[in-house]
Short mmCIF file of C-alpha atoms and ligand atoms in Angstrom, two decimals:
data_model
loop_
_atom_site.label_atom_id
_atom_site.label_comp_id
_atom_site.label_asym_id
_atom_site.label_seq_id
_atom_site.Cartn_x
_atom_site.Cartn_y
_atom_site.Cartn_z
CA UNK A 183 0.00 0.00 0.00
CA UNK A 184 2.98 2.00 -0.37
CA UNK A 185 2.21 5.57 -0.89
CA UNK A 186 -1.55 5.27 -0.72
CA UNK A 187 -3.72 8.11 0.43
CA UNK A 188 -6.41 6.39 2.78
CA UNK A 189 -9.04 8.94 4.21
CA UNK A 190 -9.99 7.30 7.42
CA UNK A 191 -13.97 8.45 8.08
CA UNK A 192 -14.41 7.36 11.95
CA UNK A 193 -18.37 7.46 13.15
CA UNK A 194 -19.54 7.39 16.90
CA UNK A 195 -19.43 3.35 17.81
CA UNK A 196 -17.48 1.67 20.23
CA UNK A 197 -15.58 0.48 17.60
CA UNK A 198 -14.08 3.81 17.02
CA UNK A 199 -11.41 2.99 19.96
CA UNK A 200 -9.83 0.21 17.58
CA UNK A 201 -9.08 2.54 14.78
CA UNK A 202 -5.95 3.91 16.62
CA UNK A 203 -4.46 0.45 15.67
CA UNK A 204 -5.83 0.16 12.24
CA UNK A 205 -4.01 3.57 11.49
CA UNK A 206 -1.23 2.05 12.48
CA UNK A 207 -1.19 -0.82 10.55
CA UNK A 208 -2.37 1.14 7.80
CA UNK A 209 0.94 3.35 8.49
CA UNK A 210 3.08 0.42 8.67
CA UNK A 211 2.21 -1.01 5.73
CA UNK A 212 3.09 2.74 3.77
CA UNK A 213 -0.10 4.44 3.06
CA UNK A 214 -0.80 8.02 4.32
CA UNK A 215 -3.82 8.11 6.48
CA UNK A 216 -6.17 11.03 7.03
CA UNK A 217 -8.84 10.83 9.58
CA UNK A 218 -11.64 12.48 9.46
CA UNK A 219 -14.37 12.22 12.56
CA UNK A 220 -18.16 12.87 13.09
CA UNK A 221 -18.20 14.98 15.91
CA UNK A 222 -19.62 12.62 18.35
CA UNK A 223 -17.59 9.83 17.82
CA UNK A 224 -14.65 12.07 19.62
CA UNK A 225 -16.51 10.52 22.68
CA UNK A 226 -15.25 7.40 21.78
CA UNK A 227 -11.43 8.31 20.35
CA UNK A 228 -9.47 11.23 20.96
CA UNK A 229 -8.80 13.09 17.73
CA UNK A 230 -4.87 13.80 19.36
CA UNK A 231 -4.56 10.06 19.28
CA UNK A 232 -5.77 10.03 15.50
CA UNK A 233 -3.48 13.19 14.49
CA UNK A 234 -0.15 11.80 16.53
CA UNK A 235 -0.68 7.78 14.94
CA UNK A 236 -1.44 9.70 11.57
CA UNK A 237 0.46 12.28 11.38
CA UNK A 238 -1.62 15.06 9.87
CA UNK A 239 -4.08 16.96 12.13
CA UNK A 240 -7.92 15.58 12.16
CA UNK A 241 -10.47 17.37 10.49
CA UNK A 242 -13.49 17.50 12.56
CA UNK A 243 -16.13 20.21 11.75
CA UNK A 244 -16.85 22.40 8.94
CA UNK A 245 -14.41 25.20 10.02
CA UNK A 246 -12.30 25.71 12.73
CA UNK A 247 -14.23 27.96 15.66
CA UNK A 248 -11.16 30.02 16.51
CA UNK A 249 -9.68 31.29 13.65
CA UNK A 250 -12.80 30.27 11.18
CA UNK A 251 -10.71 29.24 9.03
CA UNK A 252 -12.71 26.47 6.40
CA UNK A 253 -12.41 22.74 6.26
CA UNK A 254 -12.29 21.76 2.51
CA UNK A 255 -14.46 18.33 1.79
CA UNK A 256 -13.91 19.00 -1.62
CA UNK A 257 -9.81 19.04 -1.26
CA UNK A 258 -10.09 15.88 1.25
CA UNK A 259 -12.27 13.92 -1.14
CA UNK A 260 -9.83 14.49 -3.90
CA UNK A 261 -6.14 13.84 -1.99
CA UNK A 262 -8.00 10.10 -1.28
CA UNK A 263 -7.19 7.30 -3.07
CA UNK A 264 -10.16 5.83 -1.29
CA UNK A 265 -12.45 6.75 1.65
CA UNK A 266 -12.86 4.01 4.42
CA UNK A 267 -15.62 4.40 6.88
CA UNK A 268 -14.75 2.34 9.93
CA UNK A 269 -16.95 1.81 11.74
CA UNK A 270 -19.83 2.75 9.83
CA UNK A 271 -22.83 3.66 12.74
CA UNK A 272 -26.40 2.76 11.76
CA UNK A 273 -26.89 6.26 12.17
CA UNK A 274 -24.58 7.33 9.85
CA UNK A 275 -25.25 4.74 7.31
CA UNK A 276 -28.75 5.70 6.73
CA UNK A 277 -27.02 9.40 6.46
CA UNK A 278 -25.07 8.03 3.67
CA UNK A 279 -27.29 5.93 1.90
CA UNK A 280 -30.21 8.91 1.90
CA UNK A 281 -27.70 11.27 0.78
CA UNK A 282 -27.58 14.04 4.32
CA UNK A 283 -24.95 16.09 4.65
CA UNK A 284 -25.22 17.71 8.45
CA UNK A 285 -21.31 16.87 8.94
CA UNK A 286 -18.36 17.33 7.32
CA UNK A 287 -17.34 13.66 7.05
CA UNK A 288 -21.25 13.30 4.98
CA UNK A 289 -19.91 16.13 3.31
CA UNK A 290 -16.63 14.62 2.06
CA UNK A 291 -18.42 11.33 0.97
CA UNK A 292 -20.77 13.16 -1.15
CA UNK A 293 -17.39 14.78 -2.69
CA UNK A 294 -15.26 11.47 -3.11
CA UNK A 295 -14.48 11.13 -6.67
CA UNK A 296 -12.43 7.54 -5.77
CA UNK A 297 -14.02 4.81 -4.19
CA UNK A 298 -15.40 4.82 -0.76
CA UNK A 299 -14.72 1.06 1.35
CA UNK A 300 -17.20 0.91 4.36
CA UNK A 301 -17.10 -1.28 7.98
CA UNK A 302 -20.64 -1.49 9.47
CA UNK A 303 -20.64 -2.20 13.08
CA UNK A 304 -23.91 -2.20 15.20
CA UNK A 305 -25.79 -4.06 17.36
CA UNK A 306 -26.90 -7.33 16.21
CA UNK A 307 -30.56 -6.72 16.11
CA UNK A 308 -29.60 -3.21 14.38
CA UNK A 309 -27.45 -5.47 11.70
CA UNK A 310 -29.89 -7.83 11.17
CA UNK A 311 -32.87 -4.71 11.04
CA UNK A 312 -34.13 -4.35 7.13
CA UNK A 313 -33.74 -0.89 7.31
CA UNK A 314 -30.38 -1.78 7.94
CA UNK A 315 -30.51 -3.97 5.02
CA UNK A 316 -32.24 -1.79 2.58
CA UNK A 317 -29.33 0.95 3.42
CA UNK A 318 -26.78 -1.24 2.70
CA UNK A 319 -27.85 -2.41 -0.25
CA UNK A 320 -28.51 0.81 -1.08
CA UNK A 321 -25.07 2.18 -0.74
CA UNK A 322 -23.58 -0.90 -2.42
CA UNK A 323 -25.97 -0.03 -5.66
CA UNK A 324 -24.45 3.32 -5.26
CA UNK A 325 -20.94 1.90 -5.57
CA UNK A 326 -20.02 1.31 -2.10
CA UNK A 327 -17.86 -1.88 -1.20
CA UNK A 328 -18.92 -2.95 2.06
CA UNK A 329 -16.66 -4.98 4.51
CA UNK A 330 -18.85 -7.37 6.05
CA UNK A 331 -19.87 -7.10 9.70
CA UNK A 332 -18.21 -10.22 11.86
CA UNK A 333 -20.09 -12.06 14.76
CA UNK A 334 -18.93 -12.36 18.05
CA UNK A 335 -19.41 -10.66 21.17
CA UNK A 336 -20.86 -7.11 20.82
CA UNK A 337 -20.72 -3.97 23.60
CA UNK A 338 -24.22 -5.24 24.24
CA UNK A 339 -23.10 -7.81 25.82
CA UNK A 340 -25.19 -9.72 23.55
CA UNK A 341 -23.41 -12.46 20.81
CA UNK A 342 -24.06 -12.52 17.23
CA UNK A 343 -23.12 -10.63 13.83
CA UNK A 344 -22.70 -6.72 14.40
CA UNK A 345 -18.74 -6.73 15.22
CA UNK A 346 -16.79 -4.28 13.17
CA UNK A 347 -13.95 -6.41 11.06
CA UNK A 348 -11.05 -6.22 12.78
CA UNK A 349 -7.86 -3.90 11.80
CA UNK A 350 -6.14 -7.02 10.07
CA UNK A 351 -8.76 -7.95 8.21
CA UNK A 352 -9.95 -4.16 6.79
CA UNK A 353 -5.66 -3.67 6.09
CA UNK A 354 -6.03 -7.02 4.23
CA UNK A 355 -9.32 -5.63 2.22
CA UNK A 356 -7.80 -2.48 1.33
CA UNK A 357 -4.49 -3.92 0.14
CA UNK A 358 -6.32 -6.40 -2.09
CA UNK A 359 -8.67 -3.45 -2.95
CA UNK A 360 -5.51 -1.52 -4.20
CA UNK A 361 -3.68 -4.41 -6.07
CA UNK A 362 -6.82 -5.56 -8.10
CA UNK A 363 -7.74 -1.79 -9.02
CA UNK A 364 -5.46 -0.78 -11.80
CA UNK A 365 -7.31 0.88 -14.54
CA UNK A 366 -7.67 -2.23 -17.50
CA UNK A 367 -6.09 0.31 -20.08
CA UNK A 368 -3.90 3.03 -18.13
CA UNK A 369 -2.69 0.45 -15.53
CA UNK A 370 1.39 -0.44 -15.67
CA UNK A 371 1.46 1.82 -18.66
CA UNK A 372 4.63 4.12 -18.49
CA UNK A 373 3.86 7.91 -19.12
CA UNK A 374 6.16 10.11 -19.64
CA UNK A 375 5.07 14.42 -18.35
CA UNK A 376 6.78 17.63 -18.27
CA UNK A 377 5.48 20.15 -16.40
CA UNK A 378 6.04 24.06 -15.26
CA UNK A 379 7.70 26.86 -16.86
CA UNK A 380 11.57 26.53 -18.10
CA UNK A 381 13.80 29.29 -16.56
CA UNK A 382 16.40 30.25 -19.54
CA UNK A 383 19.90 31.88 -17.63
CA UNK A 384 21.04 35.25 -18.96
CA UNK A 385 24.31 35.21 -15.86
CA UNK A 386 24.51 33.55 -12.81
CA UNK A 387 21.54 34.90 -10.94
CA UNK A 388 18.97 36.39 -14.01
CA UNK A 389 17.05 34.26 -16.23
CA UNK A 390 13.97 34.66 -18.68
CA UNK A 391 11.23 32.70 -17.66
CA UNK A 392 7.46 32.08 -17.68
CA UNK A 393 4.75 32.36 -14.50
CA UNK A 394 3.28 28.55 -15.41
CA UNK A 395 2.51 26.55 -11.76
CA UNK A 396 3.46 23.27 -12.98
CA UNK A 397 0.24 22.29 -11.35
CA UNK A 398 -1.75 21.11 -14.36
CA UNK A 399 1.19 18.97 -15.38
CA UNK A 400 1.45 17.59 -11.55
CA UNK A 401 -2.39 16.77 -11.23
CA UNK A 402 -2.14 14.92 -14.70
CA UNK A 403 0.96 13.06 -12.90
CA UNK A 404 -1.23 12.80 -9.53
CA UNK A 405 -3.66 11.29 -11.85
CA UNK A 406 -2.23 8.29 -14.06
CA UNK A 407 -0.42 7.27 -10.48
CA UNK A 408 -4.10 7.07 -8.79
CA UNK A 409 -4.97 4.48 -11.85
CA UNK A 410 -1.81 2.45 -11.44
CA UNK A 411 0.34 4.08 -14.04
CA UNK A 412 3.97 4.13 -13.41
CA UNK A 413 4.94 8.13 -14.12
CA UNK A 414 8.17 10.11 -15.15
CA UNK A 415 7.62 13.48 -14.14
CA UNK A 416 10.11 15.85 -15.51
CA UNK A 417 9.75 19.23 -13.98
CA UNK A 418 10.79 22.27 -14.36
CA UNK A 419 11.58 24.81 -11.43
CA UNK A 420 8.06 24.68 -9.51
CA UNK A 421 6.85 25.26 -5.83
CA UNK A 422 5.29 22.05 -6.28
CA UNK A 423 6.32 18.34 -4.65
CA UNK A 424 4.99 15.06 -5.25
CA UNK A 425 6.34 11.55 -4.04
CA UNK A 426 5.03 8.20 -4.81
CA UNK A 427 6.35 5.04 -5.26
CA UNK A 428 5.74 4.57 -8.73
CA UNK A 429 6.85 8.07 -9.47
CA UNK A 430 10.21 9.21 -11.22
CA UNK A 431 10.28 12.89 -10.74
CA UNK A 432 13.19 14.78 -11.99
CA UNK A 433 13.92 18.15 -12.10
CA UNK A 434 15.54 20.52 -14.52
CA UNK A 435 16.16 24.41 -15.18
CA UNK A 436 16.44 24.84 -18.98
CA UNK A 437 14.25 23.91 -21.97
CA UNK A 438 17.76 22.24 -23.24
CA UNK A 439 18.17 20.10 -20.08
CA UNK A 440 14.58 19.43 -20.01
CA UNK A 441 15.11 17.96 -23.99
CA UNK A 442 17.92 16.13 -22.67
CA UNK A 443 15.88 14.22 -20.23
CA UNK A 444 13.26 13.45 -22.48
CA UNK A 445 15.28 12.10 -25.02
CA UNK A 446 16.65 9.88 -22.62
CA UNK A 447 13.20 8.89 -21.26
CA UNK A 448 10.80 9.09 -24.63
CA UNK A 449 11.51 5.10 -26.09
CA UNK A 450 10.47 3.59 -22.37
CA UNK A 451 7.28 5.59 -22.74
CA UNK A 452 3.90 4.52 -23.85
CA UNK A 453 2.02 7.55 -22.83
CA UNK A 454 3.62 11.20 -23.43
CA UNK A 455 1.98 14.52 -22.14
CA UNK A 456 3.78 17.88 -22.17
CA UNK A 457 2.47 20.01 -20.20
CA UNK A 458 5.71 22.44 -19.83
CA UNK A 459 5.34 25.62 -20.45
CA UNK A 460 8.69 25.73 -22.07
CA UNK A 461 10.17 29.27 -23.15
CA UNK A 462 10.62 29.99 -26.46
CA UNK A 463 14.11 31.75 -26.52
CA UNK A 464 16.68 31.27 -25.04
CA UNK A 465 20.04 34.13 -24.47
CA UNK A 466 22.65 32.88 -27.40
CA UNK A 467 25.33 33.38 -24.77
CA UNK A 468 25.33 33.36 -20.84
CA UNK A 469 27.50 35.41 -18.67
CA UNK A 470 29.65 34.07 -16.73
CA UNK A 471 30.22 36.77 -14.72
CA UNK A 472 27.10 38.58 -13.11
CA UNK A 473 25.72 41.68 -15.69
CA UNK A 474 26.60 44.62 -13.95
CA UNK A 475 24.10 47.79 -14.74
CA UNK A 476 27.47 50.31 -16.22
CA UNK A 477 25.38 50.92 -19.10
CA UNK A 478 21.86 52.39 -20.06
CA UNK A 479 21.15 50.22 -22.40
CA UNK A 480 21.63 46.57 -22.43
CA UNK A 481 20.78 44.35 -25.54
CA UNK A 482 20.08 40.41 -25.18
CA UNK A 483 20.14 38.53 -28.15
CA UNK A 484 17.48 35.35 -27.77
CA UNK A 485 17.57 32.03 -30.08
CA UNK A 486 15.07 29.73 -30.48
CA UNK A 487 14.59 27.11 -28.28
CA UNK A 488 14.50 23.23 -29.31
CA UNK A 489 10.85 22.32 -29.68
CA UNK A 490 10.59 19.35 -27.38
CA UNK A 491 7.25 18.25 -28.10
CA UNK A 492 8.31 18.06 -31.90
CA UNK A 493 10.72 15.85 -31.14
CA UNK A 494 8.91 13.63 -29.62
CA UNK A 495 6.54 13.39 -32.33
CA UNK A 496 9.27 13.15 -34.75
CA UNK A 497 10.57 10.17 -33.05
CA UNK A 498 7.21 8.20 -31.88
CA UNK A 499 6.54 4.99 -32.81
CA UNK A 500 3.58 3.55 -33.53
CA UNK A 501 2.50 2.22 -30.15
CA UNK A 502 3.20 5.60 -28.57
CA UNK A 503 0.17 8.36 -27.71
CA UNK A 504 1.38 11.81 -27.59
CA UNK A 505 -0.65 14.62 -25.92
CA UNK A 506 0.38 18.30 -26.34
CA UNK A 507 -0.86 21.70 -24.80
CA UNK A 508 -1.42 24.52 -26.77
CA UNK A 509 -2.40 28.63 -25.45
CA UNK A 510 -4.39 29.70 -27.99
CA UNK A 511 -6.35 32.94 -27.90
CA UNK A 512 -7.81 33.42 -31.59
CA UNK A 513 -8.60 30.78 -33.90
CA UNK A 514 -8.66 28.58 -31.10
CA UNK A 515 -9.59 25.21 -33.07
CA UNK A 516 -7.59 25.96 -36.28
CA UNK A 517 -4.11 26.87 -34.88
CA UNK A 518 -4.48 23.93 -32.68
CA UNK A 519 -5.78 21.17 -35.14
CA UNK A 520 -2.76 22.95 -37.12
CA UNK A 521 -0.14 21.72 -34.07
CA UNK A 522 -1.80 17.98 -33.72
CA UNK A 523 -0.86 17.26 -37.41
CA UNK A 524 2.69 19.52 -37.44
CA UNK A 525 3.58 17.98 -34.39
CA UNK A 526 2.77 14.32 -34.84
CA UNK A 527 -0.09 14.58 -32.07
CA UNK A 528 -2.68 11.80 -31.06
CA UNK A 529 -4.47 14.80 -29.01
CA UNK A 530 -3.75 18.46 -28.01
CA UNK A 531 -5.61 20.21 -24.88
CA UNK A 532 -6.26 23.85 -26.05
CA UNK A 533 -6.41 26.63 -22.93
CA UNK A 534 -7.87 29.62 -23.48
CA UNK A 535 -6.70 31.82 -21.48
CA UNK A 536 -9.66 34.68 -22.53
CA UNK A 537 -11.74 33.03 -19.84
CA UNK A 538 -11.17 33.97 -16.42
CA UNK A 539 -9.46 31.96 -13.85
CA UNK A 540 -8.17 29.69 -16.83
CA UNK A 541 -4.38 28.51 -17.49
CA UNK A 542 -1.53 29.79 -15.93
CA UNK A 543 -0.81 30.38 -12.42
CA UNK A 544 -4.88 29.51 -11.39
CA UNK A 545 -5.91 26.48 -9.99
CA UNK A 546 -8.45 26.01 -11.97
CA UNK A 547 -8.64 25.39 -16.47
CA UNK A 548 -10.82 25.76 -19.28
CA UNK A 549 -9.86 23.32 -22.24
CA UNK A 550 -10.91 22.04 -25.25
CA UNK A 551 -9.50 18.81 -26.55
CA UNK A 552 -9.01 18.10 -30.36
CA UNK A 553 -8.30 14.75 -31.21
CA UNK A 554 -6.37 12.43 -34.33
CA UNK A 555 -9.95 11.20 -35.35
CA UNK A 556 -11.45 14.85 -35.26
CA UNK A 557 -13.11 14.85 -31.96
CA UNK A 558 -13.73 17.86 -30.48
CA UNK A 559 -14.91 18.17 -27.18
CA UNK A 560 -14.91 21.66 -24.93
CA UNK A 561 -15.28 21.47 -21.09
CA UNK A 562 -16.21 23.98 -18.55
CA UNK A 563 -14.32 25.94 -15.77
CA UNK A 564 -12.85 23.67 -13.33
CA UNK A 565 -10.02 22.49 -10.78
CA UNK A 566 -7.03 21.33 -12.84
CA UNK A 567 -7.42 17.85 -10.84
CA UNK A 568 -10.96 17.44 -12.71
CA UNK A 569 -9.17 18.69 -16.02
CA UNK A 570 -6.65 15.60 -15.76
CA UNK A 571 -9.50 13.65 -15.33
CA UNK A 572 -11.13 14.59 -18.54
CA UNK A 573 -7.90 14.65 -20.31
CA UNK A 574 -7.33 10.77 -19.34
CA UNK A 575 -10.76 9.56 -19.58
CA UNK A 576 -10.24 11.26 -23.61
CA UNK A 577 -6.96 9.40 -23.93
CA UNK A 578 -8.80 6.28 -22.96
CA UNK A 579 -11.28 6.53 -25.62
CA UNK A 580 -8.79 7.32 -28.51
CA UNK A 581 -6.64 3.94 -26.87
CA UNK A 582 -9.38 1.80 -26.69
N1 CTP B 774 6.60 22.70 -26.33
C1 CTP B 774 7.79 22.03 -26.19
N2 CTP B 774 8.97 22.65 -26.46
C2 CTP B 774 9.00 23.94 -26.85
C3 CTP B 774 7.79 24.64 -26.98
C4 CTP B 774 6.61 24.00 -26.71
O1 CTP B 774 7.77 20.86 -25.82
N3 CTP B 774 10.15 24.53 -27.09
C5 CTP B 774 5.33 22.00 -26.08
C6 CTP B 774 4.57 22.43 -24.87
O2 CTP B 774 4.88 21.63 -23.75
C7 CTP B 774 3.14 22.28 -25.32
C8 CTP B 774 3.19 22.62 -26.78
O3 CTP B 774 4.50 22.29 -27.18
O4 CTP B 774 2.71 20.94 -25.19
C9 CTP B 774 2.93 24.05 -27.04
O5 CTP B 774 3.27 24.30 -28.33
P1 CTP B 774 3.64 25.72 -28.93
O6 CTP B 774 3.86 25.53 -30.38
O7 CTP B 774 4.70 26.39 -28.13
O8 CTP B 774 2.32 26.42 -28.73
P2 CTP B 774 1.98 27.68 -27.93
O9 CTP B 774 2.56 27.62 -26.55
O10 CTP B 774 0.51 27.68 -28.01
O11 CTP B 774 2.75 28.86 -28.68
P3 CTP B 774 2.70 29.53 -30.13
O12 CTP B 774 1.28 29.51 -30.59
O13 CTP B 774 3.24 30.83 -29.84
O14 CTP B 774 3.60 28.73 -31.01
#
């Protein structure tokens, strides 16, 4: 489970108290926990034993009372690899499976975009209620997998079917959960990414450069790793960090070393997307010596840089998808259709930066994607994690 994200939903049962040892377990065996409680069930476990065992601090209610700052579901639901509920409450079952949202873990299961795993544990006669039943059912129609309630002896005092699973066997579920979910196409295929802006040096401490994030490149890595993809992420100079186990991330300054890498990492590829913003020109010579300002004037003369993504296409073979990026802001679908056939393109995702909040620098994009076949398809404004989704789930169709 190396490098899993696991949001750990904990509900008010007794139950609750064994969840300090399935974080641990879950910790042990390398997947990053988050825990996330319903307020009551802090009555049975206290969050500082959650946030020490886990290591990140447990969200709780909608926003925080003292500084009001905001709790994001939305953010939670989409760092998980998967949401476990454990233990799942009667209570908040029929929450789930009715679709209420009076908490902020309801909140973040209504958000999940990855699977959500669920551990029922109740009562017996609760377990055995049909209203139990019908939920349960219910949520399983709705895509829920539910680990199975075990018998033995219950708070009650009472014997019979109603125990939570224990930690063991939910680690065991969720590392068979992980191994067998590999997307069928995009799973154990090798992609190759660049990402953020190239910085091109004029002397020792000035360079030209761009103001791309890197961050639509990184949530297209974040992405293909979630669906079992093995990733090389090469990156120029970002803010950003991402490690995974499946993840080769390396990091370069210059459109040139950035050309070097990928010609070193393009035949191992099935999968190429090139996201880098990468600068057009380059200074024909760098100082050695740091410019100093003597004169009033001071003239820079630029040469083009190599086109990366050309090369690429130049030198893909036929099992090889290439994806490209293009900023258009006039003829959007022309120039671009123009750059999927110069370049040797299987698809090219057009920003356009004329909408607000779009491209470079936001979190959020606006794209349209042109395909080999002539597919066009445009999307709205969203979070550049939802982008890579659309871009991937397009790929898939054109592989398929
Ligand atoms: N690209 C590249 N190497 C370059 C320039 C661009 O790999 N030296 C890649 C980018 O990563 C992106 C695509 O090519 O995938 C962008 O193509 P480009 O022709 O630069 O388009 P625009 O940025 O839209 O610029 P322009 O229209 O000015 O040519």
């Amino acid at each position: 489970m190396k490098g899993k994200r696991v949001l750990l939903g904990i509900t008010a049962g007794i139950a609750a108290y064994k969840t300090a040892y399935l974080v641990r377990i879950l910790k042990k065996k390398g997947a990053d926990v988050k825990c996330i409680m319903t307020p009551a069930s802090s009555d049975f476990i206290s969050p500082l034993v959650l946030s020490t065992l886990s290591g990140h601090p447990v969200s709780i209610e909608f926003w925080n009372k003292k500084d009001g700052t905001w709790n994001n579901h939305v953010e939670l639901a989409l760092w998980a690899d998967v949401m476990l509920i454990a233990p799942l409450t009667a209570n908040s079952l029929s929450k789930i499976a009715h679709g209420a949202c009076d908490n902020l873990l309801l909140a973040t299961y209504l958000s999940m975009k990855s699977s959500t795993i669920v551990a029922p544990a109740m009562d017996l006669d609760m377990y055995a209620h049909p209203t139990t039943k019908e939920n349960l059912s219910r949520i399983a129609k709705h895509g829920v997998t539910i680990i199975p309630a075990e018998e033995g002896e219950l708070a009650s005092g009472l014997h019979g079917e109603g125990r939570m699973a224990e930690p063991e066997t939910i680690a065991a579920f969720l590392e068979d959960y992980f191994a067998k979910r590999k997307d069928p196409v995009l799973g154990n295929k090798h992609v190759l990414i660049t990402a953020g802006p190239t910085f091109e040096a004029i002397d020792p401490v000035r360079f030209i450069g761009n103001h791309s994030s890197g961050k639509m490149g990184y949530a297209i890595a974040n992405r293909f790793l979630y669906l079992g993809a093995k990733v090389t992420l090469i990156s120029g100079p970002t803010n950003l960090d991402l490690e995974h186990p499946e993840l080769k991330l390396i990091r370069v300054n210059s459109a040139d070393e950035m050309l070097s890498e990928v010609q070193k990492e393009w035949s191992h590829a099935d999968i190429g997307v090139f996201a880098a913003a990468v600068a057009d020109y380059k200074p024909v010579n760098r100082s050695k010596q740091k410019i100093k300002k003597s004169e009033n004037e001071l003239e820079l003369t630029l040469v083009k840089n190599p086109d990366i993504l050309k090369w690429a296409g130049e030198n893909k073979n036929s099992h090889q998808a290439l994806i490209g990026f293009a900023l258009e802001t006039e003829n959007v679908v022309d120039n671009a259709k123009g750059k999927l056939v110069a370049k040797n393109l299987d698809m090219i995702v057009v920003n356009t930066p004329n909408d607000e909040n779009a491209a470079f620098g936001y979190d959020t994009n606006k794209i349209t994607i042109l395909d080999r076949h002539n597919n066009q398809e445009d999307f709205e404004l969203k979070s550049k994690e939802l982008v890579a989704v659309d871009i991937i789930e397009h790929l898939k169709k054109i592989l398929k």
